[in-house]
Tab-separated table of C-alpha atoms in Angstrom:
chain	number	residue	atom	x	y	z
A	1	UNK	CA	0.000	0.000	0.000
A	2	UNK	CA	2.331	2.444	0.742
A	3	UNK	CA	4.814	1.533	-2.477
A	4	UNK	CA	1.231	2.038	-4.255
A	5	UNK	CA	0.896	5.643	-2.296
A	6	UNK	CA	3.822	6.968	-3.213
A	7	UNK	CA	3.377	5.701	-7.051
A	8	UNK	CA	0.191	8.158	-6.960
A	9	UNK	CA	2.284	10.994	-5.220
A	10	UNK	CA	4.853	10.944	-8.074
A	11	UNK	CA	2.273	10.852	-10.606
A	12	UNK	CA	-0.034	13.797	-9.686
A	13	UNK	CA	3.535	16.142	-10.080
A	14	UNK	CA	2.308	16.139	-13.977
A	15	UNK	CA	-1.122	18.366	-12.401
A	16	UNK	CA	-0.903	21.908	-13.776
A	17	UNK	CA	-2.081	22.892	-10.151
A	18	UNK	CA	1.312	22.041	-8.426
A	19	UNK	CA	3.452	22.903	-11.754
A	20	UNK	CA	6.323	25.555	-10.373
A	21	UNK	CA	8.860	27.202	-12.758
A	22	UNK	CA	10.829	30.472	-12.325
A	23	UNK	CA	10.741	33.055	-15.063
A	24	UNK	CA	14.987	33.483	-14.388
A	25	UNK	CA	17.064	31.402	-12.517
A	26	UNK	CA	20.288	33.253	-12.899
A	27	UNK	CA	20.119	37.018	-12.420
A	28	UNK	CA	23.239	39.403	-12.523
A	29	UNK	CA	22.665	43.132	-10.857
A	30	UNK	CA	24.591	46.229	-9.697
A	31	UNK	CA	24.004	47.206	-6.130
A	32	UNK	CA	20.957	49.095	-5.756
A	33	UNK	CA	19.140	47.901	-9.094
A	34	UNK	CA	16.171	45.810	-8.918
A	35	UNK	CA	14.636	43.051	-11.359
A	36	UNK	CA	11.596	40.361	-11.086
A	37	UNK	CA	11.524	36.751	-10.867
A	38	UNK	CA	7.915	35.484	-12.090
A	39	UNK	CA	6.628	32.472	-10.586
A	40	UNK	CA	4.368	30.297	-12.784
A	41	UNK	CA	1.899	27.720	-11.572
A	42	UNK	CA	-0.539	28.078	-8.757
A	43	UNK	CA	1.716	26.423	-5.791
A	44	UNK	CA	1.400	29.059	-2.816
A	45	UNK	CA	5.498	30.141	-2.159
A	46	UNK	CA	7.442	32.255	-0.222
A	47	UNK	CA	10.846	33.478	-0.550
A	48	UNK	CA	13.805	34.250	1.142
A	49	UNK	CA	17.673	34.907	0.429
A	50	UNK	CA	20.866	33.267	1.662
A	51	UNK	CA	22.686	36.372	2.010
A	52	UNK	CA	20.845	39.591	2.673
A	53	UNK	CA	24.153	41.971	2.884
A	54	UNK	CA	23.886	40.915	-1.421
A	55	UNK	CA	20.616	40.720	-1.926
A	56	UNK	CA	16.911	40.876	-0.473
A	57	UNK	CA	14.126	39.385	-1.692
A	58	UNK	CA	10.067	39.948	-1.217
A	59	UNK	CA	7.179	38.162	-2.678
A	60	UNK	CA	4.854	40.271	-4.830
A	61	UNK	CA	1.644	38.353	-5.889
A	62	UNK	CA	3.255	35.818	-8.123
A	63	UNK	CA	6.656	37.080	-8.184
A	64	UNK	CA	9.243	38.011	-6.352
A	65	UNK	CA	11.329	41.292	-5.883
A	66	UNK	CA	15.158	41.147	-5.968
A	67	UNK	CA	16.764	44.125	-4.606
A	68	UNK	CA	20.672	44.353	-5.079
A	69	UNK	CA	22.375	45.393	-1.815
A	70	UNK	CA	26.438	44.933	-2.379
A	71	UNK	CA	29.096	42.369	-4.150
A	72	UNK	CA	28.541	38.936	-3.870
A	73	UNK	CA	26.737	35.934	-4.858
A	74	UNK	CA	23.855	34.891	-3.014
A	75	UNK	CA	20.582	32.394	-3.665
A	76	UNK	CA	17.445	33.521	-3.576
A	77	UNK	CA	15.390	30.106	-2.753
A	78	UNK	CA	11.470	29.495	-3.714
A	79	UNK	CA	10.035	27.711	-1.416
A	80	UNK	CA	6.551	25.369	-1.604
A	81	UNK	CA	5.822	22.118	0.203
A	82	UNK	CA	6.495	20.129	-2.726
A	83	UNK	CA	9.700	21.720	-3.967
A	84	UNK	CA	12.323	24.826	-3.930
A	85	UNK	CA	13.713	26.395	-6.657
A	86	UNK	CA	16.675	28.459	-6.543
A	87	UNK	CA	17.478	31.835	-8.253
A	88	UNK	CA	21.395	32.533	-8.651
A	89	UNK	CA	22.547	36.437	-8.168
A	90	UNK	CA	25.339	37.737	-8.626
A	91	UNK	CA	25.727	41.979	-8.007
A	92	UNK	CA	28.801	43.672	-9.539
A	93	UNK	CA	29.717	47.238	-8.971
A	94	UNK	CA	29.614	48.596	-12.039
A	95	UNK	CA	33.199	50.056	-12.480
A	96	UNK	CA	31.918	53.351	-13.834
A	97	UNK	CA	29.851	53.839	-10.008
A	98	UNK	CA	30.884	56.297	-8.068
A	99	UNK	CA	33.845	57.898	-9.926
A	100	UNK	CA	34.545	60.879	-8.138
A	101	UNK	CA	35.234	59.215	-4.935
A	102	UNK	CA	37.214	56.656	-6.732
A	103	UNK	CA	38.756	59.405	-8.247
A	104	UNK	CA	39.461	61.182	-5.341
A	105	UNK	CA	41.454	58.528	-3.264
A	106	UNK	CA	45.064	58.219	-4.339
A	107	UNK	CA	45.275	54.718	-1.978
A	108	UNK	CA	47.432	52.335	-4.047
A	109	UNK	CA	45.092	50.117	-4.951
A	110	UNK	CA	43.686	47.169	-7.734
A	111	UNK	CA	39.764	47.153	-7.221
A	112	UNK	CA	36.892	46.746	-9.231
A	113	UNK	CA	34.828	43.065	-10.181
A	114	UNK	CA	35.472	40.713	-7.416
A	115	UNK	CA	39.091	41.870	-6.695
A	116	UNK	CA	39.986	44.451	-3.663
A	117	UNK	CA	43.557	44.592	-2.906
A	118	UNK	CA	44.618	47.829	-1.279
A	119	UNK	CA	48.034	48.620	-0.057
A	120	UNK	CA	47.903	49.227	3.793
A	121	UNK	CA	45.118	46.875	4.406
A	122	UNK	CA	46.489	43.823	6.696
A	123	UNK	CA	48.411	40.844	4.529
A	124	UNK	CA	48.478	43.323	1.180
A	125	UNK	CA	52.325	43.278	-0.513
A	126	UNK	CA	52.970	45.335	-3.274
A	127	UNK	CA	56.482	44.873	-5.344
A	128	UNK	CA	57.625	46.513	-7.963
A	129	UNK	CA	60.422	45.739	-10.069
A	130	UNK	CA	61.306	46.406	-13.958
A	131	UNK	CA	58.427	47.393	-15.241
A	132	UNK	CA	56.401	45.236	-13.381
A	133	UNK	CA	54.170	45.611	-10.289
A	134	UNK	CA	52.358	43.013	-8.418
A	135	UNK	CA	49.498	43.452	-5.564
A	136	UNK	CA	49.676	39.796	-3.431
A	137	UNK	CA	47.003	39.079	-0.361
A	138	UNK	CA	49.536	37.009	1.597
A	139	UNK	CA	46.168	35.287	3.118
A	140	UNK	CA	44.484	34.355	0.352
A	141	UNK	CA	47.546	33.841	-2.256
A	142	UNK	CA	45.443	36.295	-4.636
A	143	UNK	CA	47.304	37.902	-6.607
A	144	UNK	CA	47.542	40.827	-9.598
A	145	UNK	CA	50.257	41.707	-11.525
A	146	UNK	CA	50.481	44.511	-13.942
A	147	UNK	CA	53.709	45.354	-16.856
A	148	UNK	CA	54.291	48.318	-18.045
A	149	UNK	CA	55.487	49.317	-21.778
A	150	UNK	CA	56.474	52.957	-23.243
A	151	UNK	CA	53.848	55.269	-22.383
A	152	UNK	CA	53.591	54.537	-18.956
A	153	UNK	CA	50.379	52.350	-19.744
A	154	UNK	CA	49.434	48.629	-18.144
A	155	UNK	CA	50.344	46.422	-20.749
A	156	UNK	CA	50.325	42.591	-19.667
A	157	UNK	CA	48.123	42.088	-16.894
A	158	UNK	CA	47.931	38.443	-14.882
A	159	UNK	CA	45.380	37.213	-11.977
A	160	UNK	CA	46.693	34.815	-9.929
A	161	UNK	CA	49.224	33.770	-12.413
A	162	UNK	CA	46.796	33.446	-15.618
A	163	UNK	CA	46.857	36.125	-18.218
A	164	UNK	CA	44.187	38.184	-19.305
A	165	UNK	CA	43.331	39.536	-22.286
A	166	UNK	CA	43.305	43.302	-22.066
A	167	UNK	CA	40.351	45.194	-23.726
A	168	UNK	CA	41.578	48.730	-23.017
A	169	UNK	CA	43.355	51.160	-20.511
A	170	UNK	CA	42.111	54.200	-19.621
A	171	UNK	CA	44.484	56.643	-17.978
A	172	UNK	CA	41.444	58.633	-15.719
A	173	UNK	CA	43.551	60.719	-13.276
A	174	UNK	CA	47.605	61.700	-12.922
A	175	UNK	CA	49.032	64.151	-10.611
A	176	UNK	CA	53.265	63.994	-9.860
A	177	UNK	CA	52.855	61.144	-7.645
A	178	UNK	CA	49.790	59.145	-8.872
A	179	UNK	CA	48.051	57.612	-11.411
A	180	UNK	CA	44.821	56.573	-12.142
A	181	UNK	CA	43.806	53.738	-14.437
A	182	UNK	CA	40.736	51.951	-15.482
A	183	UNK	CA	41.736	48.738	-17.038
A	184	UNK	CA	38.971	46.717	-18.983
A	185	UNK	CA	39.281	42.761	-19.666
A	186	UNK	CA	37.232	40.483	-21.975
A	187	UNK	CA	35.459	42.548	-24.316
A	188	UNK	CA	35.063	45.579	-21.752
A	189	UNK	CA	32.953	43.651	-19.794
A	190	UNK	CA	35.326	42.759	-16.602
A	191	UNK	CA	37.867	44.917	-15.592
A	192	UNK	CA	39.596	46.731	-12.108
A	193	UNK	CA	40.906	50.310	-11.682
A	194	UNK	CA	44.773	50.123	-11.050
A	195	UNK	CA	45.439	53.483	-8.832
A	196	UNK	CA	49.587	53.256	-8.692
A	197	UNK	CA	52.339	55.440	-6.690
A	198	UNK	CA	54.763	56.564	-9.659
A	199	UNK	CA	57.198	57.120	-7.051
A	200	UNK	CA	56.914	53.831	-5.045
């Protein structure tokens, strides 16, 4: 009886009524946009995130509402009493955010998607040494090094020891001492701003 009860259980999933599908199940934000996930069927669901410091979520009817908050990657799970579904979100600053204050801090420094490594900051080394400089978190082994050809321009750029292929640099900023770049990878898409002491 109960091999026969389950049988039934596993066929009735084919019901419209308990059908469940998510309109996205991979989302990829900057920090304070929103975007909705539709839910289809007619299962009753709520919602709720793994991470809220990247992003919150709220139902809305028959969707939910995904509200970037900062970096990261976090899952947004859809929950029924028959099964969960899981959104994927990823939130990127966009490296164009916020440009004046990047612009305005002359901390020797590689940041932009998923890499922060900032000279004075506990475990950061930065070497420099013919034409090349590198930016190692002891703690983590990350690591970013940048050459440098005539012009005074990143040329050859490798994370943690693989090299990238480098869209375009952008020399932003330069005073006697500093110098501002915004360096894009693949296509423009990725990239980090390289702030570098001249004199170091």
């Amino acid at each position: 009886m109960s091999l026969f009860l389950g049988f039934m259980v596993l066929s009735c999933s084919k019901n419209p009524s308990i059908e469940f599908s998510l309109s996205q199940y991979s989302v990829k934000l900057l920090p304070g946009d929103e975007t909705e996930v539709v839910v289809t069927g007619e299962l009753d669901f709520a919602v709720r995130s793994s991470d809220e410091s990247v992003v919150t979520a709220r139902r809305n009817g028959r969707k939910a509402i995904l509200t970037a908050k900062e970096e990261g990657v976090a899952e947004v799970m859809f929950l029924t009493q028959f099964s969960d579904l899981i959104c994927t979100v990823t939130v990127k600053d966009s490296l164009m955010a916020n440009i004046g204050e990047k612009l305005g801090d002359n901390t020797m420094r590689i940041s932009g998607n998923g890499i922060s490594l900032v000279y004075g900051e506990p475990g950061i080394l930065v070497t420099q040494n013919n034409g090349r400089m590198e930016f190692v978190d002891i703690s983590t082994g990350e690591r970013v090094a940048l050459s440098w050809k005539r012009g005074n321009m990143p040329s050859d750029v490798k994370i943690n020891g693989i090299k990238q292929q480098v869209a375009d640099v952008t020399l932003y900023k330069e005073t006697a001492a500093t110098a501002w770049y915004l360096v894009t990878l693949q296509g423009g898409t990725e990239g980090f701003w390289a702030v570098i002491d001249k004199e170091f």
